[in-house]
Coordinates of C-alpha atoms in Angstrom, one line a residue:
M105 CA 36.6 103.6 6.1
Q106 CA 36.7 100.5 3.8
T107 CA 36.9 101.1 0.1
R108 CA 34.4 99.7 -2.4
E109 CA 35.8 96.8 -4.3
F110 CA 34.7 96.1 -7.9
I111 CA 33.7 92.5 -8.4
G112 CA 32.1 92.4 -11.8
S113 CA 29.6 93.9 -14.3
A114 CA 26.7 92.7 -16.4
Q115 CA 25.0 94.1 -19.4
V116 CA 21.2 93.8 -19.2
S117 CA 19.7 92.9 -22.5
G118 CA 18.0 96.0 -23.9
G119 CA 19.0 98.0 -20.9
A120 CA 21.9 99.3 -18.8
E121 CA 25.0 97.9 -17.2
L122 CA 24.9 96.6 -13.6
T123 CA 27.9 96.6 -11.4
L124 CA 28.6 94.4 -8.4
Y125 CA 30.7 95.9 -5.6
R126 CA 31.8 94.6 -2.2
R127 CA 32.7 96.7 0.8
G128 CA 33.9 94.5 3.7
G129 CA 31.2 91.8 4.1
D130 CA 28.5 93.8 2.3
F131 CA 27.6 93.6 -1.4
M132 CA 25.8 96.1 -3.6
I133 CA 24.5 96.1 -7.2
V134 CA 24.7 99.5 -8.8
L135 CA 23.2 101.1 -11.9
D136 CA 25.1 104.3 -12.7
R137 CA 24.9 106.0 -9.3
N138 CA 21.8 104.2 -8.2
E139 CA 22.2 101.4 -5.6
L140 CA 19.6 98.9 -6.8
M141 CA 20.3 96.2 -4.2
S142 CA 22.3 95.9 -1.1
S143 CA 23.0 93.0 1.3
R144 CA 22.5 95.5 4.1
M145 CA 18.8 96.1 3.2
S146 CA 16.8 93.0 2.8
G147 CA 13.6 93.8 4.8
S148 CA 11.2 94.7 2.0
E149 CA 12.3 91.8 -0.2
E150 CA 11.8 89.4 2.6
A151 CA 8.4 91.0 3.3
L152 CA 7.4 90.4 -0.3
A153 CA 7.7 86.6 0.3
N154 CA 6.5 86.5 3.9
L155 CA 3.3 88.7 3.4
T156 CA 2.5 86.7 0.2
C157 CA 2.9 83.3 2.0
D158 CA 0.7 84.6 4.9
R159 CA -2.0 85.2 2.3
L160 CA -1.6 81.7 0.9
R161 CA -2.2 79.9 4.3
G162 CA -4.4 76.9 3.8
R163 CA -3.3 76.1 0.3
A164 CA -1.6 72.7 -0.1
R165 CA 1.9 72.9 -1.7
P166 CA 1.5 76.3 -3.3
H167 CA 3.5 77.1 -6.4
L168 CA 5.2 80.5 -6.4
L169 CA 6.8 82.3 -9.3
I170 CA 9.5 84.9 -8.4
G171 CA 10.5 87.4 -11.0
G172 CA 14.0 88.5 -10.4
Y173 CA 16.5 86.7 -8.2
G174 CA 18.4 89.8 -7.1
M175 CA 20.4 88.8 -4.0
G176 CA 18.0 86.0 -3.2
F177 CA 16.3 87.6 -0.2
T178 CA 12.8 86.9 -1.5
L179 CA 13.6 83.3 -2.5
R180 CA 15.2 82.4 0.9
A181 CA 12.3 84.0 2.8
A182 CA 9.8 82.1 0.6
L183 CA 11.5 78.8 1.2
A184 CA 11.5 79.3 4.9
A185 CA 7.8 80.4 5.0
L186 CA 6.8 77.3 2.9
D187 CA 8.3 75.1 5.6
G188 CA 9.3 72.2 3.5
G189 CA 6.3 72.2 1.1
G190 CA 5.4 73.9 -2.1
Q191 CA 7.5 74.8 -5.1
V192 CA 9.2 78.0 -6.3
T193 CA 10.1 78.9 -9.9
V194 CA 12.6 81.7 -10.2
A195 CA 13.0 83.6 -13.5
E196 CA 16.2 85.6 -13.7
L197 CA 17.1 87.3 -17.0
V198 CA 20.7 88.3 -16.3
P199 CA 23.0 85.3 -16.2
E200 CA 25.7 87.1 -14.2
I201 CA 23.3 87.6 -11.3
I202 CA 23.2 83.8 -10.9
E203 CA 26.9 83.5 -11.4
W204 CA 27.5 86.1 -8.6
A205 CA 25.1 84.2 -6.4
R206 CA 27.0 80.9 -6.9
G207 CA 30.4 82.7 -6.8
P208 CA 31.3 85.8 -4.7
M209 CA 27.9 85.8 -3.0
A210 CA 27.7 82.1 -2.4
E211 CA 27.7 82.5 1.4
L212 CA 24.8 85.0 1.1
A213 CA 22.9 82.6 -1.2
A214 CA 23.1 79.9 1.5
G215 CA 22.4 77.1 -1.0
C216 CA 18.9 78.4 -1.8
L217 CA 19.3 77.8 -5.6
D218 CA 20.1 74.1 -4.9
D219 CA 17.0 73.5 -2.8
P220 CA 15.0 70.7 -4.5
R221 CA 11.8 72.9 -4.3
V222 CA 13.4 75.5 -6.6
R223 CA 13.3 75.5 -10.4
L224 CA 15.6 78.2 -11.9
L225 CA 15.0 79.6 -15.3
Q226 CA 17.2 82.0 -17.1
A227 CA 14.4 83.9 -18.8
D228 CA 12.4 87.1 -18.9
V229 CA 9.6 86.6 -16.3
A230 CA 7.1 88.2 -18.7
D231 CA 7.7 85.3 -21.0
V232 CA 7.3 82.8 -18.2
I233 CA 4.1 84.4 -17.1
A234 CA 2.7 84.3 -20.7
A235 CA 3.4 80.6 -20.9
G236 CA 1.8 79.7 -17.6
R237 CA -2.0 79.5 -17.8
G238 CA -3.5 78.8 -14.4
T239 CA -0.1 77.6 -13.1
Y240 CA 0.8 79.6 -10.0
D241 CA -0.7 80.3 -6.7
A242 CA 1.3 83.6 -6.5
I243 CA 3.5 85.7 -8.7
L244 CA 6.1 87.8 -6.9
L245 CA 7.6 90.6 -9.0
D246 CA 10.7 92.3 -7.8
V247 CA 11.8 93.5 -11.3
D248 CA 13.7 96.7 -11.9
N249 CA 12.7 99.6 -9.5
G250 CA 9.0 98.7 -9.7
P251 CA 6.5 100.2 -12.1
D252 CA 8.8 103.2 -12.5
G253 CA 11.6 101.2 -14.1
L254 CA 15.3 102.2 -14.3
V255 CA 17.1 99.2 -15.7
R256 CA 15.3 98.1 -18.8
Q257 CA 12.5 99.8 -20.8
A258 CA 11.0 96.4 -21.8
N259 CA 10.2 95.8 -18.1
D260 CA 7.4 98.3 -18.6
R261 CA 5.3 95.6 -20.2
L262 CA 5.0 93.8 -16.9
Y263 CA 3.2 96.7 -15.4
S264 CA 1.0 97.6 -18.3
A265 CA -2.7 96.7 -18.5
Q266 CA -1.7 93.8 -20.8
G267 CA 1.0 92.7 -18.3
I268 CA -1.4 92.7 -15.4
S269 CA -4.0 90.7 -17.4
A270 CA -1.3 88.1 -18.4
A271 CA -0.3 87.7 -14.8
M272 CA -3.8 87.1 -13.6
A273 CA -4.3 84.5 -16.4
A274 CA -1.2 82.7 -15.1
L275 CA -2.7 82.3 -11.7
K276 CA -4.8 79.6 -10.2
P277 CA -8.2 80.7 -8.9
G278 CA -7.8 83.0 -6.0
G279 CA -4.1 83.5 -6.7
I280 CA -2.2 86.7 -5.9
V281 CA 0.1 89.0 -7.8
A282 CA 2.5 90.7 -5.4
I283 CA 4.6 93.6 -6.8
W284 CA 7.5 95.3 -5.1
S285 CA 8.3 98.9 -5.7
A286 CA 10.9 101.4 -4.4
G287 CA 8.1 103.9 -3.8
P288 CA 4.4 104.6 -4.2
D289 CA 2.9 105.0 -7.7
P290 CA -0.8 106.2 -7.5
A291 CA -1.2 105.7 -11.3
F292 CA -0.2 102.1 -11.0
T293 CA -2.6 101.6 -8.1
R294 CA -5.4 102.9 -10.3
R295 CA -4.3 100.7 -13.1
L296 CA -4.6 97.6 -10.9
S297 CA -8.1 98.7 -9.7
R298 CA -9.3 99.5 -13.2
A299 CA -8.4 95.9 -14.1
G300 CA -11.1 94.7 -11.7
L301 CA -8.7 93.5 -9.0
L302 CA -9.0 93.6 -5.3
V303 CA -5.9 95.8 -4.4
E304 CA -4.0 96.1 -1.1
E305 CA -1.1 98.5 -0.9
V306 CA 1.3 97.8 2.0
V307 CA 4.2 100.1 3.1
V308 CA 7.3 98.2 4.3
R309 CA 10.8 99.2 5.5
A310 CA 13.9 98.5 3.6
R311 CA 15.8 97.0 6.6
S312 CA 14.7 93.9 8.4
N313 CA 14.9 95.8 11.7
G314 CA 12.0 98.0 10.6
K315 CA 14.2 101.0 9.7
G316 CA 15.4 102.5 6.4
P317 CA 13.5 103.8 3.4
R318 CA 9.9 103.0 2.9
H319 CA 9.1 100.7 0.0
V320 CA 5.7 99.5 -1.3
I321 CA 4.2 96.1 -2.1
W322 CA 0.9 95.7 -3.9
F323 CA -1.2 92.6 -3.5
A324 CA -3.7 92.1 -6.3
T325 CA -6.3 89.3 -6.6
K326 CA -9.4 88.8 -8.7
R327 CA -12.6 90.1 -7.1
G328 CA -14.8 87.3 -6.0
A329 CA -12.1 84.7 -6.4

């Protein structure tokens, strides 16, 4: 059995320490004993992009905001689904995440950060959302572990009633907020519904082969938009 090799660590502002490991050709980002991300499980992150882009069919050159680069699965899937058109803004708070993408995980990144359709911001996605009035066709949030955060307490503001309202204000008419979570959260579903949004909750598998743990993606749009 191959041993796990330490690659680097990153201190999250206002949160915990993330650690990057490699085992053979696989990478994993770990918080304490929790494996937050793994290159072996990309299915639900890809589904976040693909299912969102499916819901944007017919829009000319859509502009997507992705909160959290992670290992880039959502970004790469979005670029493939946009098929040469559109624009993607990526907000990543932790600089080491991007350093790892351009360094030890460069092969995995496959040049996605250098795609001319991509604008990369080292920023808290909550601040990017607050600054973007009517800017985006879709906001894709893969931040922390979902509404039940592990990494950074300040991430809770994304999933609060105020955070939901800010996200909707940053969307163009008929836009979508798509939110990834490691598991279901009935209280958050109710929070979305109470905000007057049309809510769809989709269960997806962690692996691209349709296997692995079940994750959840919410799609929220303004009623009547």
